[in-house]
mmCIF file of C-alpha atoms in Angstrom:
data_model
loop_
_atom_site.group_PDB
_atom_site.id
_atom_site.type_symbol
_atom_site.label_atom_id
_atom_site.label_comp_id
_atom_site.label_asym_id
_atom_site.label_seq_id
_atom_site.Cartn_x
_atom_site.Cartn_y
_atom_site.Cartn_z
ATOM 1 C CA MET U 1 152.580 123.860 70.372
ATOM 2 C CA GLY U 2 149.049 122.654 70.810
ATOM 3 C CA MET U 3 147.703 124.872 68.320
ATOM 4 C CA LEU U 4 150.034 124.387 65.672
ATOM 5 C CA THR U 5 149.712 120.353 65.763
ATOM 6 C CA ASN U 6 145.662 121.324 65.508
ATOM 7 C CA SER U 7 146.444 123.945 62.241
ATOM 8 C CA LEU U 8 148.535 120.876 60.657
ATOM 9 C CA SER U 9 146.600 117.749 61.222
ATOM 10 C CA GLN U 10 143.452 120.089 60.030
ATOM 11 C CA GLY U 11 145.547 121.276 56.969
ATOM 12 C CA ALA U 12 143.569 120.113 54.676
ATOM 13 C CA LEU U 13 140.151 121.507 55.553
ATOM 14 C CA ILE U 14 141.572 125.040 54.756
ATOM 15 C CA GLN U 15 141.074 124.432 51.050
ATOM 16 C CA SER U 16 137.878 124.309 49.175
ATOM 17 C CA GLU U 17 135.949 120.844 48.820
ATOM 18 C CA GLU U 18 136.804 121.830 44.943
ATOM 19 C CA ALA U 19 140.704 122.519 46.069
ATOM 20 C CA ARG U 20 141.236 119.156 47.762
ATOM 21 C CA ALA U 21 139.294 117.430 45.105
ATOM 22 C CA GLY U 22 141.765 118.805 42.577
ATOM 23 C CA SER U 23 144.596 117.829 44.449
ATOM 24 C CA GLN U 24 143.379 114.306 45.162
ATOM 25 C CA ARG U 25 143.462 114.098 41.471
ATOM 26 C CA ALA U 26 146.794 114.514 41.170
ATOM 27 C CA PHE U 27 148.293 112.720 43.565
ATOM 28 C CA ARG U 28 146.044 109.458 41.800
ATOM 29 C CA SER U 29 147.198 110.503 38.453
ATOM 30 C CA ALA U 30 151.169 110.983 39.259
ATOM 31 C CA VAL U 31 150.733 107.106 40.861
ATOM 32 C CA ARG U 32 150.031 106.400 37.167
ATOM 33 C CA VAL U 33 151.748 108.779 34.844
ATOM 34 C CA PRO U 34 154.609 107.226 32.834
ATOM 35 C CA ARG U 35 157.532 109.495 33.101
ATOM 36 C CA GLY U 36 157.224 109.786 29.479
ATOM 37 C CA ALA U 37 153.961 111.744 29.624
ATOM 38 C CA ALA U 38 153.476 115.444 27.929
ATOM 39 C CA VAL U 39 153.257 118.279 30.333
ATOM 40 C CA ASN U 40 150.974 121.151 29.730
ATOM 41 C CA ARG U 41 152.340 123.978 30.985
ATOM 42 C CA ALA U 42 148.977 126.127 30.717
ATOM 43 C CA ALA U 43 147.823 123.326 33.438
ATOM 44 C CA ILE U 44 150.192 123.429 36.106
ATOM 45 C CA THR U 45 150.848 127.700 35.593
ATOM 46 C CA TYR U 46 148.681 130.054 36.669
ATOM 47 C CA ARG U 47 148.218 134.165 36.873
ATOM 48 C CA PRO U 48 148.452 135.192 40.733
ATOM 49 C CA ASN U 49 146.575 137.782 42.388
ATOM 50 C CA THR U 50 146.617 140.297 45.228
ATOM 51 C CA ALA U 51 142.492 140.038 45.848
ATOM 52 C CA VAL U 52 142.419 136.716 45.885
ATOM 53 C CA ARG U 53 145.951 135.959 47.572
ATOM 54 C CA GLN U 54 143.511 138.218 50.661
ATOM 55 C CA ARG U 55 140.700 135.805 49.791
ATOM 56 C CA ASN U 56 142.251 132.587 50.047
ATOM 57 C CA MET U 57 144.312 133.457 53.317
ATOM 58 C CA GLN U 58 140.619 134.633 54.731
ATOM 59 C CA GLN U 59 138.977 131.811 53.858
ATOM 60 C CA PHE U 60 141.773 129.355 54.910
ATOM 61 C CA VAL U 61 141.631 130.443 58.739
ATOM 62 C CA ALA U 62 137.661 130.761 58.084
ATOM 63 C CA ARG U 63 137.360 127.229 57.526
ATOM 64 C CA LEU U 64 139.711 126.347 60.265
ATOM 65 C CA ARG U 65 137.836 128.398 62.775
ATOM 66 C CA ARG U 66 135.084 125.848 62.312
ATOM 67 C CA VAL U 67 137.072 123.002 63.897
ATOM 68 C CA ASP U 68 140.066 124.965 65.204
ATOM 69 C CA PRO U 69 139.173 128.739 66.516
ATOM 70 C CA ALA U 70 142.265 128.112 68.563
ATOM 71 C CA GLY U 71 144.648 126.962 65.818
ATOM 72 C CA ALA U 72 142.301 129.984 63.168
ATOM 73 C CA ALA U 73 143.352 132.602 65.500
ATOM 74 C CA ASP U 74 146.887 131.695 65.766
ATOM 75 C CA LEU U 75 146.796 131.178 61.750
ATOM 76 C CA GLN U 76 145.352 135.027 61.129
ATOM 77 C CA ARG U 77 148.088 135.996 63.652
ATOM 78 C CA THR U 78 150.493 134.906 61.586
ATOM 79 C CA PHE U 79 148.745 135.781 58.244
ATOM 80 C CA ALA U 80 148.485 139.818 59.561
ATOM 81 C CA ARG U 81 152.151 139.974 60.309
ATOM 82 C CA ARG U 82 154.074 138.387 57.410
ATOM 83 C CA ASP U 83 152.930 137.829 53.768
ATOM 84 C CA LEU U 84 153.750 133.408 53.780
ATOM 85 C CA VAL U 85 153.373 132.967 50.402
ATOM 86 C CA ALA U 86 155.997 135.785 49.558
ATOM 87 C CA GLU U 87 158.127 134.231 52.269
ATOM 88 C CA ILE U 88 158.432 130.631 50.240
ATOM 89 C CA GLY U 89 157.921 132.184 47.177
ATOM 90 C CA GLY U 90 161.143 133.624 47.655
ATOM 91 C CA ALA U 91 162.851 130.741 49.110
ATOM 92 C CA MET U 92 161.699 128.697 46.261
ATOM 93 C CA ARG U 93 163.319 130.721 43.048
ATOM 94 C CA PRO U 94 167.067 130.099 43.900
ATOM 95 C CA VAL U 95 166.425 125.787 43.393
ATOM 96 C CA GLY U 96 164.464 126.866 40.365
ATOM 97 C CA LEU U 97 160.691 126.557 41.610
ATOM 98 C CA ASN U 98 158.291 128.944 40.802
ATOM 99 C CA PRO U 99 155.730 129.381 43.279
ATOM 100 C CA ASP U 100 153.066 131.061 40.392
ATOM 101 C CA ASN U 101 153.729 126.781 39.281
ATOM 102 C CA VAL U 102 150.687 124.278 40.979
ATOM 103 C CA ALA U 103 152.969 121.417 40.041
ATOM 104 C CA ASP U 104 155.920 123.306 42.054
ATOM 105 C CA ALA U 105 153.651 124.285 45.429
ATOM 106 C CA MET U 106 152.436 120.779 45.910
ATOM 107 C CA ALA U 107 156.208 119.749 45.356
ATOM 108 C CA MET U 108 156.825 121.598 48.384
ATOM 109 C CA TYR U 109 154.003 120.480 50.604
ATOM 110 C CA LEU U 110 154.943 117.020 49.935
ATOM 111 C CA VAL U 111 158.601 116.725 50.495
ATOM 112 C CA ALA U 112 157.642 118.617 54.128
ATOM 113 C CA ALA U 113 155.205 116.360 54.673
ATOM 114 C CA TYR U 114 157.437 113.247 53.820
ATOM 115 C CA TYR U 115 160.418 114.515 55.264
ATOM 116 C CA GLY U 116 158.444 115.634 58.411
ATOM 117 C CA VAL U 117 156.809 112.439 59.268
ATOM 118 C CA ARG U 118 160.087 111.038 59.802
ATOM 119 C CA GLY U 119 161.799 114.391 62.193
ATOM 120 C CA SER U 120 163.658 116.227 59.489
ATOM 121 C CA VAL U 121 163.873 119.230 57.569
ATOM 122 C CA ASP U 122 166.646 117.969 55.294
ATOM 123 C CA SER U 123 165.209 118.061 52.245
ATOM 124 C CA LYS U 124 167.388 118.795 49.277
ATOM 125 C CA PRO U 125 166.761 120.797 45.415
ATOM 126 C CA SER U 126 166.268 117.248 44.201
ATOM 127 C CA ASP U 127 163.386 115.985 46.009
ATOM 128 C CA TYR U 128 161.976 119.345 45.057
ATOM 129 C CA ARG U 129 162.463 119.378 41.372
ATOM 130 C CA ALA U 130 161.342 115.132 41.375
ATOM 131 C CA VAL U 131 158.644 115.594 42.654
ATOM 132 C CA SER U 132 157.798 118.964 40.673
ATOM 133 C CA ALA U 133 158.327 116.922 37.491
ATOM 134 C CA GLN U 134 155.902 113.895 38.494
ATOM 135 C CA MET U 135 153.404 116.222 39.852
ATOM 136 C CA ALA U 136 153.834 118.377 36.215
ATOM 137 C CA ARG U 137 152.695 114.706 34.524
ATOM 138 C CA ALA U 138 150.047 114.580 36.910
ATOM 139 C CA ILE U 139 148.098 117.616 36.538
ATOM 140 C CA SER U 140 148.945 117.489 32.899
ATOM 141 C CA THR U 141 146.382 114.399 32.886
ATOM 142 C CA ALA U 142 144.004 114.821 35.544
ATOM 143 C CA PRO U 143 140.316 115.780 34.705
ATOM 144 C CA GLY U 144 139.606 119.572 35.213
ATOM 145 C CA PHE U 145 143.112 120.819 35.719
ATOM 146 C CA ALA U 146 143.531 121.884 31.997
ATOM 147 C CA ASN U 147 140.249 124.226 32.231
ATOM 148 C CA ALA U 148 140.531 125.013 35.851
ATOM 149 C CA SER U 149 140.326 128.946 36.132
ATOM 150 C CA ASP U 150 143.538 130.575 37.577
ATOM 151 C CA ALA U 151 141.819 131.603 41.343
ATOM 152 C CA LEU U 152 140.813 127.536 41.616
ATOM 153 C CA LYS U 153 144.590 126.800 40.983
ATOM 154 C CA GLN U 154 146.036 129.721 43.110
ATOM 155 C CA GLU U 155 143.935 128.744 45.954
ATOM 156 C CA ILE U 156 145.271 124.927 45.585
ATOM 157 C CA ALA U 157 148.672 126.230 45.229
ATOM 158 C CA GLU U 158 149.375 128.757 48.165
ATOM 159 C CA SER U 159 147.214 125.921 50.493
ATOM 160 C CA MET U 160 150.321 124.118 49.851
ATOM 161 C CA LEU U 161 152.586 126.830 49.985
ATOM 162 C CA VAL U 162 150.867 128.480 53.734
ATOM 163 C CA GLN U 163 150.669 124.182 54.817
ATOM 164 C CA ALA U 164 154.114 124.014 53.724
ATOM 165 C CA LEU U 165 155.836 126.207 55.591
ATOM 166 C CA LEU U 166 154.116 125.104 58.821
ATOM 167 C CA VAL U 167 155.386 121.699 58.129
ATOM 168 C CA ASP U 168 158.449 122.947 58.722
ATOM 169 C CA GLN U 169 158.540 125.535 61.714
ATOM 170 C CA ALA U 170 156.325 122.630 63.370
ATOM 171 C CA VAL U 171 158.970 119.842 63.096
ATOM 172 C CA GLN U 172 162.211 122.346 63.588
ATOM 173 C CA ALA U 173 160.317 123.539 67.522
ATOM 174 C CA ALA U 174 159.904 119.606 68.358
ATOM 175 C CA GLN U 175 163.428 119.185 67.060
ATOM 176 C CA ARG U 176 163.890 121.523 70.170
ATOM 177 C CA GLN U 177 160.823 120.096 72.503
ATOM 178 C CA PRO U 178 161.559 116.480 71.322
ATOM 179 C CA SER U 179 158.617 115.022 73.470
ATOM 180 C CA ALA U 180 156.536 117.152 70.858
ATOM 181 C CA MET U 181 158.337 115.034 68.046
ATOM 182 C CA PRO U 182 155.085 111.864 68.165
ATOM 183 C CA SER U 183 152.486 114.274 68.179
ATOM 184 C CA ILE U 184 153.707 117.097 65.159
ATOM 185 C CA LYS U 185 154.487 112.985 62.768
ATOM 186 C CA ALA U 186 151.286 112.202 63.146
ATOM 187 C CA ALA U 187 149.522 115.643 62.732
ATOM 188 C CA ILE U 188 151.288 115.773 59.484
ATOM 189 C CA ALA U 189 150.252 112.305 58.133
ATOM 190 C CA LYS U 190 146.728 113.273 58.980
ATOM 191 C CA GLY U 191 146.922 116.984 57.345
ATOM 192 C CA ALA U 192 148.374 114.815 54.020
ATOM 193 C CA ARG U 193 146.281 112.080 53.859
ATOM 194 C CA GLY U 194 143.292 114.771 54.171
ATOM 195 C CA ALA U 195 144.807 116.501 51.317
ATOM 196 C CA PHE U 196 145.849 113.734 49.509
ATOM 197 C CA GLY U 197 144.479 110.695 50.421
ATOM 198 C CA PHE U 198 147.668 108.581 50.944
ATOM 199 C CA ASP U 199 149.895 107.498 54.016
ATOM 200 C CA VAL U 200 153.461 109.795 53.180
ATOM 201 C CA ALA U 201 154.855 107.608 56.160
ATOM 202 C CA LYS U 202 154.020 104.552 53.379
ATOM 203 C CA MET U 203 155.438 106.299 50.374
ATOM 204 C CA ARG U 204 159.414 106.548 49.113
ATOM 205 C CA LEU U 205 160.874 109.260 47.651
ATOM 206 C CA GLY U 206 163.132 108.908 44.912
ATOM 207 C CA PRO U 207 164.741 110.696 41.759
ATOM 208 C CA ASN U 208 160.942 109.913 40.132
ATOM 209 C CA GLY U 209 159.689 111.624 43.172
ATOM 210 C CA LEU U 210 156.849 108.988 45.315
ATOM 211 C CA SER U 211 155.775 106.356 45.274
#
């Protein structure tokens, strides 16, 4: 549980500085953009590339290794056994979400983190759709996203999906080992703060997304 806790708390560090800055810009826009704002579909979607995915996974591990070698080794073993992005993508499509959509990927992580800091995995499809719509509006108006490369958008999306899956797995493990839950909640909160710059424990989730 210790290595997983470290990976969750350092989650933002698996992103490049450019990707992390993009995530934070998007969330800052999300809390200001009106519900009626137009969505730029070209800004929120990307064409996935297998070579880019492999590079992303390698770089996620390399960045985490700088601060948490044991957690990085654990993550590398996980990547060697499983295609986490494909797994979570398979779970997204039945509820109308697209793993190749940055807003949908951000929603997967944000909703997982929202419930995770509350010790729960009891999210609903409507939660993801609400946050995705909120993030789609935000990304459409956030500086830089309209001209972002597919590779950058893929990095942001895949880092969100990997972290979402790790959050859910950590909470489920802590539910079986309640003594670990406080540290898991704290690690999730720290990771979300690093990725998006806000305290997810203080947010509220409703039909209009996070506020």
